[in-house]
Each structure stands twice: as structure tokens, then as C-alpha cells.
Amino acid sequence: VGAYLGEVLRATRGGTWDPTRGELRAEAYRLSLPGGIKALPVAAAFERLTGRRLEQPSDYARRITG
């Protein structure tokens, strides 16, 4: 779910995936978007799926892209 969200953001906003470093946890998957925006779509989806945050993926995308 998070990788799909990241790919949609990348394709529609012109971003790039940052190289992963360290332990491959949800936070390791970062997306750089224009304007210096750093997105964590996999972590955002994980938080939603585990109930830690109730933000919809569309709301997350809207929040980070302005």
C-alpha cells in the first residue's frame, strides 16, 4: 500500500526514491519530491494499517504536497 502510494506520488509529482540505508524498516523508504519535500509513504501506510494514525492515504498525500 505504501509503495503504491509512493509510486503515485513519484509519478504525479516528479519525485525520486532515496537509496535505502540501514535496517529495512518502513521509515527506510523515503521519497524526495520537488521543493525539498521528504515523504515516508510506506511508514504512513503502516501507521494507518496498524491503527496508530487514522489519516487516509489521500489526506497524507495532500498534506505533504500542499
Coordinates of C-alpha atoms in Angstrom, one line a residue:
V1 CA 0.0 0.0 0.0
G2 CA 2.8 2.4 1.0
A3 CA 4.9 1.6 -2.1
Y4 CA 1.9 2.1 -4.3
L5 CA 1.2 5.5 -2.7
G6 CA 4.9 6.4 -3.1
E7 CA 4.8 5.4 -6.8
V8 CA 1.7 7.5 -7.4
L9 CA 3.4 10.5 -5.7
R10 CA 6.6 9.9 -7.6
A11 CA 4.8 9.7 -11.0
T12 CA 2.5 12.6 -10.5
R13 CA 4.8 15.0 -8.6
G14 CA 8.2 14.1 -10.2
G15 CA 9.9 12.6 -7.2
T16 CA 12.6 10.0 -6.8
W17 CA 13.1 7.2 -4.2
D18 CA 16.1 7.8 -1.9
P19 CA 18.5 4.9 -1.6
T20 CA 17.7 2.8 1.5
R21 CA 20.2 2.7 4.3
G22 CA 20.5 0.6 7.5
E23 CA 17.8 -1.7 8.6
L24 CA 14.9 -2.0 6.1
R25 CA 12.0 -0.8 8.2
A26 CA 9.0 1.2 6.9
E27 CA 10.9 4.5 7.7
A28 CA 13.8 3.5 5.4
Y29 CA 11.7 4.0 2.3
R30 CA 11.9 7.8 1.6
L31 CA 10.8 9.7 -1.4
S32 CA 12.2 13.1 -2.4
L33 CA 9.7 15.4 -4.0
P34 CA 10.2 18.8 -5.6
G35 CA 10.6 21.7 -3.2
G36 CA 12.7 19.6 -0.8
I37 CA 9.7 17.6 0.5
K38 CA 10.6 14.3 2.0
A39 CA 7.8 11.7 2.1
L40 CA 7.6 8.5 4.0
P41 CA 4.7 6.7 2.2
V42 CA 5.5 3.2 3.5
A43 CA 5.6 4.4 7.1
A44 CA 2.4 6.4 6.6
A45 CA 0.6 3.4 5.3
F46 CA 2.0 1.2 8.1
E47 CA 0.8 3.6 10.7
R48 CA -2.7 3.7 9.1
L49 CA -2.9 -0.1 8.8
T50 CA -1.8 -0.7 12.4
G51 CA -4.2 2.0 13.7
R52 CA -1.6 4.3 15.1
R53 CA -2.8 7.1 12.8
L54 CA -6.2 7.4 11.2
E55 CA -5.2 9.6 8.3
Q56 CA -6.3 8.3 4.9
P57 CA -3.6 7.9 2.2
S58 CA -5.2 10.7 0.1
D59 CA -5.1 13.0 3.1
Y60 CA -1.4 12.2 3.7
A61 CA -0.6 12.9 0.1
R62 CA -2.5 16.2 0.2
R63 CA -0.8 17.2 3.5
I64 CA 2.8 16.6 2.3
T65 CA 2.3 18.1 -1.2
G66 CA 0.4 21.2 0.0

